[in-house]
Amino acid sequence: MSDKYEEIDLGRINTFSVSGRKSKVKVDDFGKPVKGGKSFRKWYDSLPGQLAGGRLRKLVYAIRRNLSAAGREIIWMTGAHVVKCGLSPYLIELIKKKYITSLAFNGATLIHDLEIAWFGETSEDVASNLQDGTFGFAEETASLAFRAAEEGKESGMGLGEAMGRFILKGDAPHKDKSVLAQAYRFDVPATVHVAVGTDIIHQHPGFDGALWGELTHCDFRIFAKRVDNLGRSGGVVLNIGSAVIMPEVFLKALSVARNLGAEFSDITTCNLDMINHYRPSQ
């Protein structure tokens, strides 16, 4: 014991039985390893019940609950890595099965989706191409994107709809792998939210900032309407792989909907970005 400083008397502590304590983790919640050859449902049921495992189940339940409810939204917001890492077929399947009522992308997602549709490949070697000044200067990517935007302007479309129609109606050999094309095909609103200066086509001499700004602002209004529906009828919104752009766009759309009277009393949100930034938590 210290002769100089006063210490607390731990002998006065009151203890209690663990049987009366509320515990967050129980043995019933533990993962249950499944041997090969079992169904996905068996694997899913084997996942732990606490923390992310429990939240995943809540998300699945929320999506299923909102799947057949009239007027409810299931909004998916994604970043470019979702497309460039080969997940487009999953999004397309979810579109077909009506697990997605609205999609929202950043500008880079449009680039990768367009290149996959037309060339069957995407994602250049940034570090190497920066050295010789060739990064982002693919002529075909820019010319196709510019043509799609111009045709969309003539038809009074937003950017996502314009790109989806352009890919689907054109000669793109891999249009079946394009999320934008399949969203257009199945009448699912797909919006693209561009921050000028962030995408490779912005550095091309043919880039029309006024045109792209007009089309992407149209997409913001379309997206804000879906968020307004979410706030009035309920639903689910997921952010997958967008660290900055889509969380910021969602917050602004939510603020618009709040300003117009939406209450957001029955929504489920999920952030699945690789890094847990401040903004998505809001």
PDB file of C-alpha atoms in Angstrom:
ATOM      1  CA  MET A   1       0.000   0.000   0.000  1.00  0.00           C
ATOM      2  CA  SER A   2       1.128   3.516  -0.728  1.00  0.00           C
ATOM      3  CA  ASP A   3       2.179   5.668   2.212  1.00  0.00           C
ATOM      4  CA  LYS A   4       1.796   8.851   0.170  1.00  0.00           C
ATOM      5  CA  TYR A   5      -1.362   8.541  -1.962  1.00  0.00           C
ATOM      6  CA  GLU A   6      -4.858   7.512  -1.009  1.00  0.00           C
ATOM      7  CA  GLU A   7      -6.094   4.278  -2.576  1.00  0.00           C
ATOM      8  CA  ILE A   8      -9.575   3.043  -3.198  1.00  0.00           C
ATOM      9  CA  ASP A   9     -10.758   0.173  -1.031  1.00  0.00           C
ATOM     10  CA  LEU A  10     -11.604  -2.691  -3.371  1.00  0.00           C
ATOM     11  CA  GLY A  11     -12.830  -4.671  -0.381  1.00  0.00           C
ATOM     12  CA  ARG A  12     -16.006  -2.593  -0.445  1.00  0.00           C
ATOM     13  CA  ILE A  13     -16.927  -3.788  -3.953  1.00  0.00           C
ATOM     14  CA  ASN A  14     -20.277  -5.523  -4.368  1.00  0.00           C
ATOM     15  CA  THR A  15     -20.271  -8.509  -6.693  1.00  0.00           C
ATOM     16  CA  PHE A  16     -23.253 -10.242  -8.283  1.00  0.00           C
ATOM     17  CA  SER A  17     -24.066 -13.495 -10.041  1.00  0.00           C
ATOM     18  CA  VAL A  18     -23.401 -13.790 -13.754  1.00  0.00           C
ATOM     19  CA  SER A  19     -26.842 -15.422 -14.039  1.00  0.00           C
ATOM     20  CA  GLY A  20     -28.410 -12.019 -13.448  1.00  0.00           C
ATOM     21  CA  ARG A  21     -26.203 -10.201 -15.923  1.00  0.00           C
ATOM     22  CA  LYS A  22     -27.266  -9.348 -19.486  1.00  0.00           C
ATOM     23  CA  SER A  23     -24.566 -10.724 -21.778  1.00  0.00           C
ATOM     24  CA  LYS A  24     -24.119  -9.670 -25.399  1.00  0.00           C
ATOM     25  CA  VAL A  25     -22.506 -12.931 -26.494  1.00  0.00           C
ATOM     26  CA  LYS A  26     -23.957 -16.383 -25.848  1.00  0.00           C
ATOM     27  CA  VAL A  27     -22.696 -19.795 -26.870  1.00  0.00           C
ATOM     28  CA  ASP A  28     -25.794 -20.224 -29.016  1.00  0.00           C
ATOM     29  CA  ASP A  29     -24.564 -17.271 -31.078  1.00  0.00           C
ATOM     30  CA  PHE A  30     -21.220 -18.877 -31.899  1.00  0.00           C
ATOM     31  CA  GLY A  31     -20.387 -19.823 -35.461  1.00  0.00           C
ATOM     32  CA  LYS A  32     -21.037 -23.430 -36.435  1.00  0.00           C
ATOM     33  CA  PRO A  33     -18.537 -24.640 -39.047  1.00  0.00           C
ATOM     34  CA  VAL A  34     -20.245 -26.387 -41.949  1.00  0.00           C
ATOM     35  CA  LYS A  35     -18.596 -29.125 -43.975  1.00  0.00           C
ATOM     36  CA  GLY A  36     -18.375 -28.859 -47.743  1.00  0.00           C
ATOM     37  CA  GLY A  37     -21.318 -29.767 -49.905  1.00  0.00           C
ATOM     38  CA  LYS A  38     -23.900 -28.044 -47.732  1.00  0.00           C
ATOM     39  CA  SER A  39     -26.342 -25.400 -48.974  1.00  0.00           C
ATOM     40  CA  PHE A  40     -25.787 -21.667 -48.702  1.00  0.00           C
ATOM     41  CA  ARG A  41     -28.654 -21.553 -46.202  1.00  0.00           C
ATOM     42  CA  LYS A  42     -26.778 -24.010 -43.991  1.00  0.00           C
ATOM     43  CA  TRP A  43     -23.696 -21.807 -44.181  1.00  0.00           C
ATOM     44  CA  TYR A  44     -25.705 -18.647 -43.510  1.00  0.00           C
ATOM     45  CA  ASP A  45     -27.378 -20.206 -40.471  1.00  0.00           C
ATOM     46  CA  SER A  46     -23.944 -21.188 -39.158  1.00  0.00           C
ATOM     47  CA  LEU A  47     -22.684 -17.604 -38.893  1.00  0.00           C
ATOM     48  CA  PRO A  48     -22.149 -16.081 -35.418  1.00  0.00           C
ATOM     49  CA  GLY A  49     -25.120 -14.195 -34.017  1.00  0.00           C
ATOM     50  CA  GLN A  50     -23.296 -11.228 -32.476  1.00  0.00           C
ATOM     51  CA  LEU A  51     -21.797  -8.014 -33.882  1.00  0.00           C
ATOM     52  CA  ALA A  52     -21.504  -8.148 -37.719  1.00  0.00           C
ATOM     53  CA  GLY A  53     -23.152 -11.564 -37.903  1.00  0.00           C
ATOM     54  CA  GLY A  54     -26.210 -10.284 -36.081  1.00  0.00           C
ATOM     55  CA  ARG A  55     -26.307  -7.079 -38.093  1.00  0.00           C
ATOM     56  CA  LEU A  56     -26.081  -9.041 -41.342  1.00  0.00           C
ATOM     57  CA  ARG A  57     -29.164 -11.009 -40.346  1.00  0.00           C
ATOM     58  CA  LYS A  58     -31.017  -7.790 -39.548  1.00  0.00           C
ATOM     59  CA  LEU A  59     -30.061  -6.406 -42.962  1.00  0.00           C
ATOM     60  CA  VAL A  60     -31.230  -9.543 -44.754  1.00  0.00           C
ATOM     61  CA  TYR A  61     -34.502  -9.432 -42.840  1.00  0.00           C
ATOM     62  CA  ALA A  62     -34.997  -5.743 -43.656  1.00  0.00           C
ATOM     63  CA  ILE A  63     -34.413  -6.322 -47.367  1.00  0.00           C
ATOM     64  CA  ARG A  64     -36.798  -9.284 -47.459  1.00  0.00           C
ATOM     65  CA  ARG A  65     -39.413  -7.368 -45.463  1.00  0.00           C
ATOM     66  CA  ASN A  66     -39.281  -4.467 -47.908  1.00  0.00           C
ATOM     67  CA  LEU A  67     -39.083  -6.624 -51.030  1.00  0.00           C
ATOM     68  CA  SER A  68     -42.807  -6.969 -51.618  1.00  0.00           C
ATOM     69  CA  ALA A  69     -44.069  -3.905 -49.764  1.00  0.00           C
ATOM     70  CA  ALA A  70     -45.633  -1.350 -52.091  1.00  0.00           C
ATOM     71  CA  GLY A  71     -43.803   1.960 -52.314  1.00  0.00           C
ATOM     72  CA  ARG A  72     -40.799   0.881 -50.261  1.00  0.00           C
ATOM     73  CA  GLU A  73     -37.294   1.486 -51.541  1.00  0.00           C
ATOM     74  CA  ILE A  74     -34.211  -0.734 -51.600  1.00  0.00           C
ATOM     75  CA  ILE A  75     -31.470   1.681 -52.672  1.00  0.00           C
ATOM     76  CA  TRP A  76     -27.951   0.484 -53.493  1.00  0.00           C
ATOM     77  CA  MET A  77     -25.146   3.058 -53.698  1.00  0.00           C
ATOM     78  CA  THR A  78     -21.787   1.796 -54.946  1.00  0.00           C
ATOM     79  CA  GLY A  79     -18.269   2.882 -55.709  1.00  0.00           C
ATOM     80  CA  ALA A  80     -16.150   1.849 -58.686  1.00  0.00           C
ATOM     81  CA  HIS A  81     -14.488  -1.163 -57.057  1.00  0.00           C
ATOM     82  CA  VAL A  82     -17.810  -3.001 -57.027  1.00  0.00           C
ATOM     83  CA  VAL A  83     -17.664  -3.076 -60.835  1.00  0.00           C
ATOM     84  CA  LYS A  84     -13.903  -3.308 -61.411  1.00  0.00           C
ATOM     85  CA  CYS A  85     -13.603  -6.252 -59.005  1.00  0.00           C
ATOM     86  CA  GLY A  86     -16.167  -8.288 -60.932  1.00  0.00           C
ATOM     87  CA  LEU A  87     -19.330  -7.946 -58.852  1.00  0.00           C
ATOM     88  CA  SER A  88     -21.555  -6.593 -61.632  1.00  0.00           C
ATOM     89  CA  PRO A  89     -23.237  -9.974 -62.313  1.00  0.00           C
ATOM     90  CA  TYR A  90     -24.439 -10.057 -58.706  1.00  0.00           C
ATOM     91  CA  LEU A  91     -25.945  -6.577 -58.935  1.00  0.00           C
ATOM     92  CA  ILE A  92     -27.616  -7.507 -62.215  1.00  0.00           C
ATOM     93  CA  GLU A  93     -29.100 -10.636 -60.667  1.00  0.00           C
ATOM     94  CA  LEU A  94     -30.396  -8.562 -57.755  1.00  0.00           C
ATOM     95  CA  ILE A  95     -31.976  -6.147 -60.244  1.00  0.00           C
ATOM     96  CA  LYS A  96     -33.725  -9.027 -62.023  1.00  0.00           C
ATOM     97  CA  LYS A  97     -35.065 -10.411 -58.748  1.00  0.00           C
ATOM     98  CA  LYS A  98     -36.269  -6.932 -57.663  1.00  0.00           C
ATOM     99  CA  TYR A  99     -33.937  -6.675 -54.682  1.00  0.00           C
ATOM    100  CA  ILE A 100     -32.913  -3.251 -55.991  1.00  0.00           C
ATOM    101  CA  THR A 101     -35.384  -0.430 -56.638  1.00  0.00           C
ATOM    102  CA  SER A 102     -32.768   2.247 -57.310  1.00  0.00           C
ATOM    103  CA  LEU A 103     -29.012   2.384 -57.993  1.00  0.00           C
ATOM    104  CA  ALA A 104     -26.612   5.266 -57.486  1.00  0.00           C
ATOM    105  CA  PHE A 105     -22.991   5.400 -58.696  1.00  0.00           C
ATOM    106  CA  ASN A 106     -20.070   7.780 -58.589  1.00  0.00           C
ATOM    107  CA  GLY A 107     -18.486   8.814 -61.877  1.00  0.00           C
ATOM    108  CA  ALA A 108     -15.703   6.224 -61.781  1.00  0.00           C
ATOM    109  CA  THR A 109     -18.286   3.428 -61.655  1.00  0.00           C
ATOM    110  CA  LEU A 110     -19.690   4.693 -64.953  1.00  0.00           C
ATOM    111  CA  ILE A 111     -16.209   4.545 -66.515  1.00  0.00           C
ATOM    112  CA  HIS A 112     -15.574   0.944 -65.470  1.00  0.00           C
ATOM    113  CA  ASP A 113     -19.076  -0.167 -66.449  1.00  0.00           C
ATOM    114  CA  LEU A 114     -18.715   1.445 -69.887  1.00  0.00           C
ATOM    115  CA  GLU A 115     -15.293  -0.126 -70.513  1.00  0.00           C
ATOM    116  CA  ILE A 116     -16.464  -3.575 -69.414  1.00  0.00           C
ATOM    117  CA  ALA A 117     -19.466  -3.337 -71.744  1.00  0.00           C
ATOM    118  CA  TRP A 118     -17.504  -2.240 -74.812  1.00  0.00           C
ATOM    119  CA  PHE A 119     -14.026  -3.699 -74.335  1.00  0.00           C
ATOM    120  CA  GLY A 120     -14.478  -6.542 -71.861  1.00  0.00           C
ATOM    121  CA  GLU A 121     -11.710  -5.072 -69.681  1.00  0.00           C
ATOM    122  CA  THR A 122     -11.027  -2.070 -67.454  1.00  0.00           C
ATOM    123  CA  SER A 123      -8.715  -0.636 -64.761  1.00  0.00           C
ATOM    124  CA  GLU A 124      -5.383   0.463 -66.215  1.00  0.00           C
ATOM    125  CA  ASP A 125      -2.041   0.407 -64.381  1.00  0.00           C
ATOM    126  CA  VAL A 126      -2.230   3.850 -62.772  1.00  0.00           C
ATOM    127  CA  ALA A 127       1.266   3.938 -61.270  1.00  0.00           C
ATOM    128  CA  SER A 128       2.942   2.891 -64.516  1.00  0.00           C
ATOM    129  CA  ASN A 129       0.875   5.089 -66.817  1.00  0.00           C
ATOM    130  CA  LEU A 130       1.356   8.142 -64.629  1.00  0.00           C
ATOM    131  CA  GLN A 131       5.084   7.918 -65.308  1.00  0.00           C
ATOM    132  CA  ASP A 132       4.734   8.421 -69.057  1.00  0.00           C
ATOM    133  CA  GLY A 133       1.687  10.704 -69.060  1.00  0.00           C
ATOM    134  CA  THR A 134      -0.754   8.201 -70.544  1.00  0.00           C
ATOM    135  CA  PHE A 135      -2.973   7.576 -67.513  1.00  0.00           C
ATOM    136  CA  GLY A 136      -6.619   8.188 -68.297  1.00  0.00           C
ATOM    137  CA  PHE A 137      -6.178   9.110 -71.944  1.00  0.00           C
ATOM    138  CA  ALA A 138      -7.923   6.198 -73.642  1.00  0.00           C
ATOM    139  CA  GLU A 139      -9.568   7.753 -76.683  1.00  0.00           C
ATOM    140  CA  GLU A 140     -12.388   5.226 -77.069  1.00  0.00           C
ATOM    141  CA  THR A 141     -13.543   5.509 -73.451  1.00  0.00           C
ATOM    142  CA  ALA A 142     -13.882   9.274 -73.667  1.00  0.00           C
ATOM    143  CA  SER A 143     -15.510   9.373 -77.114  1.00  0.00           C
ATOM    144  CA  LEU A 144     -18.117   6.752 -76.173  1.00  0.00           C
ATOM    145  CA  ALA A 145     -18.942   8.507 -72.909  1.00  0.00           C
ATOM    146  CA  PHE A 146     -19.239  11.893 -74.621  1.00  0.00           C
ATOM    147  CA  ARG A 147     -21.519  10.499 -77.327  1.00  0.00           C
ATOM    148  CA  ALA A 148     -23.774   8.863 -74.732  1.00  0.00           C
ATOM    149  CA  ALA A 149     -24.063  12.128 -72.803  1.00  0.00           C
ATOM    150  CA  GLU A 150     -24.877  14.134 -75.928  1.00  0.00           C
ATOM    151  CA  GLU A 151     -27.591  11.672 -76.964  1.00  0.00           C
ATOM    152  CA  GLY A 152     -28.968  11.724 -73.433  1.00  0.00           C
ATOM    153  CA  LYS A 153     -29.171  15.503 -73.493  1.00  0.00           C
ATOM    154  CA  GLU A 154     -31.113  15.394 -76.758  1.00  0.00           C
ATOM    155  CA  SER A 155     -33.588  12.940 -75.200  1.00  0.00           C
ATOM    156  CA  GLY A 156     -33.955  14.808 -71.917  1.00  0.00           C
ATOM    157  CA  MET A 157     -32.337  12.056 -69.855  1.00  0.00           C
ATOM    158  CA  GLY A 158     -30.154  11.983 -66.785  1.00  0.00           C
ATOM    159  CA  LEU A 159     -26.619  10.639 -67.028  1.00  0.00           C
ATOM    160  CA  GLY A 160     -27.255   7.110 -65.749  1.00  0.00           C
ATOM    161  CA  GLU A 161     -30.268   6.557 -67.985  1.00  0.00           C
ATOM    162  CA  ALA A 162     -28.415   7.971 -70.984  1.00  0.00           C
ATOM    163  CA  MET A 163     -25.424   5.704 -70.460  1.00  0.00           C
ATOM    164  CA  GLY A 164     -27.586   2.645 -69.842  1.00  0.00           C
ATOM    165  CA  ARG A 165     -29.590   3.187 -73.028  1.00  0.00           C
ATOM    166  CA  PHE A 166     -26.447   3.912 -75.033  1.00  0.00           C
ATOM    167  CA  ILE A 167     -24.836   0.628 -73.978  1.00  0.00           C
ATOM    168  CA  LEU A 168     -27.985  -1.475 -74.286  1.00  0.00           C
ATOM    169  CA  LYS A 169     -29.037  -0.142 -77.705  1.00  0.00           C
ATOM    170  CA  GLY A 170     -25.512   0.000 -79.105  1.00  0.00           C
ATOM    171  CA  ASP A 171     -23.036  -2.616 -80.282  1.00  0.00           C
ATOM    172  CA  ALA A 172     -21.375  -3.204 -76.910  1.00  0.00           C
ATOM    173  CA  PRO A 173     -20.379  -6.903 -77.006  1.00  0.00           C
ATOM    174  CA  HIS A 174     -20.606  -7.303 -73.226  1.00  0.00           C
ATOM    175  CA  LYS A 175     -23.786  -5.330 -72.533  1.00  0.00           C
ATOM    176  CA  ASP A 176     -25.094  -8.263 -70.506  1.00  0.00           C
ATOM    177  CA  LYS A 177     -22.341  -7.490 -67.947  1.00  0.00           C
ATOM    178  CA  SER A 178     -23.192  -3.770 -67.767  1.00  0.00           C
ATOM    179  CA  VAL A 179     -25.107  -2.753 -64.639  1.00  0.00           C
ATOM    180  CA  LEU A 180     -26.207   0.510 -66.252  1.00  0.00           C
ATOM    181  CA  ALA A 181     -27.502  -1.269 -69.355  1.00  0.00           C
ATOM    182  CA  GLN A 182     -29.400  -3.888 -67.380  1.00  0.00           C
ATOM    183  CA  ALA A 183     -30.823  -1.291 -65.019  1.00  0.00           C
ATOM    184  CA  TYR A 184     -32.176   0.557 -68.074  1.00  0.00           C
ATOM    185  CA  ARG A 185     -33.524  -2.716 -69.479  1.00  0.00           C
ATOM    186  CA  PHE A 186     -35.435  -3.536 -66.294  1.00  0.00           C
ATOM    187  CA  ASP A 187     -36.606   0.053 -65.622  1.00  0.00           C
ATOM    188  CA  VAL A 188     -34.565   0.492 -62.448  1.00  0.00           C
ATOM    189  CA  PRO A 189     -33.395   4.112 -62.004  1.00  0.00           C
ATOM    190  CA  ALA A 190     -29.589   4.235 -62.096  1.00  0.00           C
ATOM    191  CA  THR A 191     -28.100   7.629 -61.297  1.00  0.00           C
ATOM    192  CA  VAL A 192     -24.495   8.792 -61.683  1.00  0.00           C
ATOM    193  CA  HIS A 193     -23.118  11.508 -59.416  1.00  0.00           C
ATOM    194  CA  VAL A 194     -20.071  13.175 -60.916  1.00  0.00           C
ATOM    195  CA  ALA A 195     -17.517  15.297 -59.070  1.00  0.00           C
ATOM    196  CA  VAL A 196     -15.710  17.174 -61.841  1.00  0.00           C
ATOM    197  CA  GLY A 197     -11.995  16.433 -61.846  1.00  0.00           C
ATOM    198  CA  THR A 198     -12.238  12.973 -60.299  1.00  0.00           C
ATOM    199  CA  ASP A 199     -12.700  10.859 -63.440  1.00  0.00           C
ATOM    200  CA  ILE A 200     -10.336  10.217 -66.344  1.00  0.00           C
ATOM    201  CA  ILE A 201     -12.665  11.588 -69.022  1.00  0.00           C
ATOM    202  CA  HIS A 202     -12.634  15.020 -67.357  1.00  0.00           C
ATOM    203  CA  GLN A 203      -9.053  15.543 -68.542  1.00  0.00           C
ATOM    204  CA  HIS A 204      -9.956  15.043 -72.210  1.00  0.00           C
ATOM    205  CA  PRO A 205     -10.326  18.135 -74.440  1.00  0.00           C
ATOM    206  CA  GLY A 206     -13.817  17.057 -75.536  1.00  0.00           C
ATOM    207  CA  PHE A 207     -15.265  17.028 -72.029  1.00  0.00           C
ATOM    208  CA  ASP A 208     -18.239  19.407 -71.761  1.00  0.00           C
ATOM    209  CA  GLY A 209     -18.521  20.396 -68.099  1.00  0.00           C
ATOM    210  CA  ALA A 210     -21.815  22.221 -68.587  1.00  0.00           C
ATOM    211  CA  LEU A 211     -23.420  19.213 -70.296  1.00  0.00           C
ATOM    212  CA  TRP A 212     -22.218  16.690 -67.745  1.00  0.00           C
ATOM    213  CA  GLY A 213     -23.135  18.997 -64.896  1.00  0.00           C
ATOM    214  CA  GLU A 214     -26.664  19.306 -66.255  1.00  0.00           C
ATOM    215  CA  LEU A 215     -27.099  15.550 -66.649  1.00  0.00           C
ATOM    216  CA  THR A 216     -25.627  14.634 -63.273  1.00  0.00           C
ATOM    217  CA  HIS A 217     -27.793  17.259 -61.561  1.00  0.00           C
ATOM    218  CA  CYS A 218     -30.818  15.672 -63.208  1.00  0.00           C
ATOM    219  CA  ASP A 219     -29.641  12.403 -61.664  1.00  0.00           C
ATOM    220  CA  PHE A 220     -29.387  14.044 -58.257  1.00  0.00           C
ATOM    221  CA  ARG A 221     -33.016  15.111 -58.505  1.00  0.00           C
ATOM    222  CA  ILE A 222     -34.030  11.583 -59.521  1.00  0.00           C
ATOM    223  CA  PHE A 223     -32.042  10.121 -56.638  1.00  0.00           C
ATOM    224  CA  ALA A 224     -33.448  12.653 -54.170  1.00  0.00           C
ATOM    225  CA  LYS A 225     -36.961  11.597 -55.176  1.00  0.00           C
ATOM    226  CA  ARG A 226     -36.141   7.969 -54.349  1.00  0.00           C
ATOM    227  CA  VAL A 227     -34.704   9.047 -51.001  1.00  0.00           C
ATOM    228  CA  ASP A 228     -37.882  11.051 -50.389  1.00  0.00           C
ATOM    229  CA  ASN A 229     -39.876   7.854 -51.070  1.00  0.00           C
ATOM    230  CA  LEU A 230     -37.617   6.079 -48.601  1.00  0.00           C
ATOM    231  CA  GLY A 231     -38.374   8.683 -45.963  1.00  0.00           C
ATOM    232  CA  ARG A 232     -42.137   8.459 -46.445  1.00  0.00           C
ATOM    233  CA  SER A 233     -42.754   4.762 -47.108  1.00  0.00           C
ATOM    234  CA  GLY A 234     -39.706   3.128 -45.527  1.00  0.00           C
ATOM    235  CA  GLY A 235     -37.045   0.845 -46.903  1.00  0.00           C
ATOM    236  CA  VAL A 236     -33.347   0.065 -46.993  1.00  0.00           C
ATOM    237  CA  VAL A 237     -30.296   1.926 -48.263  1.00  0.00           C
ATOM    238  CA  LEU A 238     -26.834   0.400 -48.642  1.00  0.00           C
ATOM    239  CA  ASN A 239     -23.486   2.086 -49.305  1.00  0.00           C
ATOM    240  CA  ILE A 240     -21.044  -0.377 -50.856  1.00  0.00           C
ATOM    241  CA  GLY A 241     -17.510   0.733 -51.603  1.00  0.00           C
ATOM    242  CA  SER A 242     -17.938   4.508 -51.818  1.00  0.00           C
ATOM    243  CA  ALA A 243     -15.918   6.272 -49.148  1.00  0.00           C
ATOM    244  CA  VAL A 244     -16.888   9.875 -49.907  1.00  0.00           C
ATOM    245  CA  ILE A 245     -19.076  10.702 -52.911  1.00  0.00           C
ATOM    246  CA  MET A 246     -22.140   8.562 -52.330  1.00  0.00           C
ATOM    247  CA  PRO A 247     -22.397   9.170 -48.557  1.00  0.00           C
ATOM    248  CA  GLU A 248     -22.239  12.908 -49.250  1.00  0.00           C
ATOM    249  CA  VAL A 249     -24.849  12.709 -52.017  1.00  0.00           C
ATOM    250  CA  PHE A 250     -27.127  10.656 -49.778  1.00  0.00           C
ATOM    251  CA  LEU A 251     -26.882  13.174 -46.929  1.00  0.00           C
ATOM    252  CA  LYS A 252     -27.852  16.024 -49.231  1.00  0.00           C
ATOM    253  CA  ALA A 253     -30.748  14.075 -50.721  1.00  0.00           C
ATOM    254  CA  LEU A 254     -31.901  13.141 -47.225  1.00  0.00           C
ATOM    255  CA  SER A 255     -31.743  16.797 -46.191  1.00  0.00           C
ATOM    256  CA  VAL A 256     -33.897  17.745 -49.185  1.00  0.00           C
ATOM    257  CA  ALA A 257     -36.441  15.079 -48.275  1.00  0.00           C
ATOM    258  CA  ARG A 258     -36.483  16.199 -44.625  1.00  0.00           C
ATOM    259  CA  ASN A 259     -37.025  19.779 -45.750  1.00  0.00           C
ATOM    260  CA  LEU A 260     -40.048  18.611 -47.763  1.00  0.00           C
ATOM    261  CA  GLY A 261     -41.559  16.737 -44.814  1.00  0.00           C
ATOM    262  CA  ALA A 262     -40.277  13.145 -45.052  1.00  0.00           C
ATOM    263  CA  GLU A 263     -39.919  11.610 -41.593  1.00  0.00           C
ATOM    264  CA  PHE A 264     -37.605   8.604 -42.141  1.00  0.00           C
ATOM    265  CA  SER A 265     -39.263   6.693 -39.325  1.00  0.00           C
ATOM    266  CA  ASP A 266     -38.824   3.208 -40.806  1.00  0.00           C
ATOM    267  CA  ILE A 267     -35.521   2.797 -42.623  1.00  0.00           C
ATOM    268  CA  THR A 268     -32.517   0.500 -42.376  1.00  0.00           C
ATOM    269  CA  THR A 269     -29.095   1.783 -43.450  1.00  0.00           C
ATOM    270  CA  CYS A 270     -25.933  -0.232 -44.031  1.00  0.00           C
ATOM    271  CA  ASN A 271     -22.387   0.964 -44.732  1.00  0.00           C
ATOM    272  CA  LEU A 272     -20.177  -1.681 -46.359  1.00  0.00           C
ATOM    273  CA  ASP A 273     -17.211   0.459 -47.332  1.00  0.00           C
ATOM    274  CA  MET A 274     -13.721  -0.918 -46.659  1.00  0.00           C
ATOM    275  CA  ILE A 275     -12.857   1.968 -44.334  1.00  0.00           C
ATOM    276  CA  ASN A 276     -15.220   3.328 -41.690  1.00  0.00           C
ATOM    277  CA  HIS A 277     -15.125   7.051 -42.387  1.00  0.00           C
ATOM    278  CA  TYR A 278     -16.953   9.741 -40.402  1.00  0.00           C
ATOM    279  CA  ARG A 279     -19.513  10.761 -43.036  1.00  0.00           C
ATOM    280  CA  PRO A 280     -21.249   7.400 -43.630  1.00  0.00           C
ATOM    281  CA  SER A 281     -21.845   7.068 -39.894  1.00  0.00           C
ATOM    282  CA  GLN A 282     -24.023  10.174 -40.014  1.00  0.00           C
TER     283      GLN A 282
END
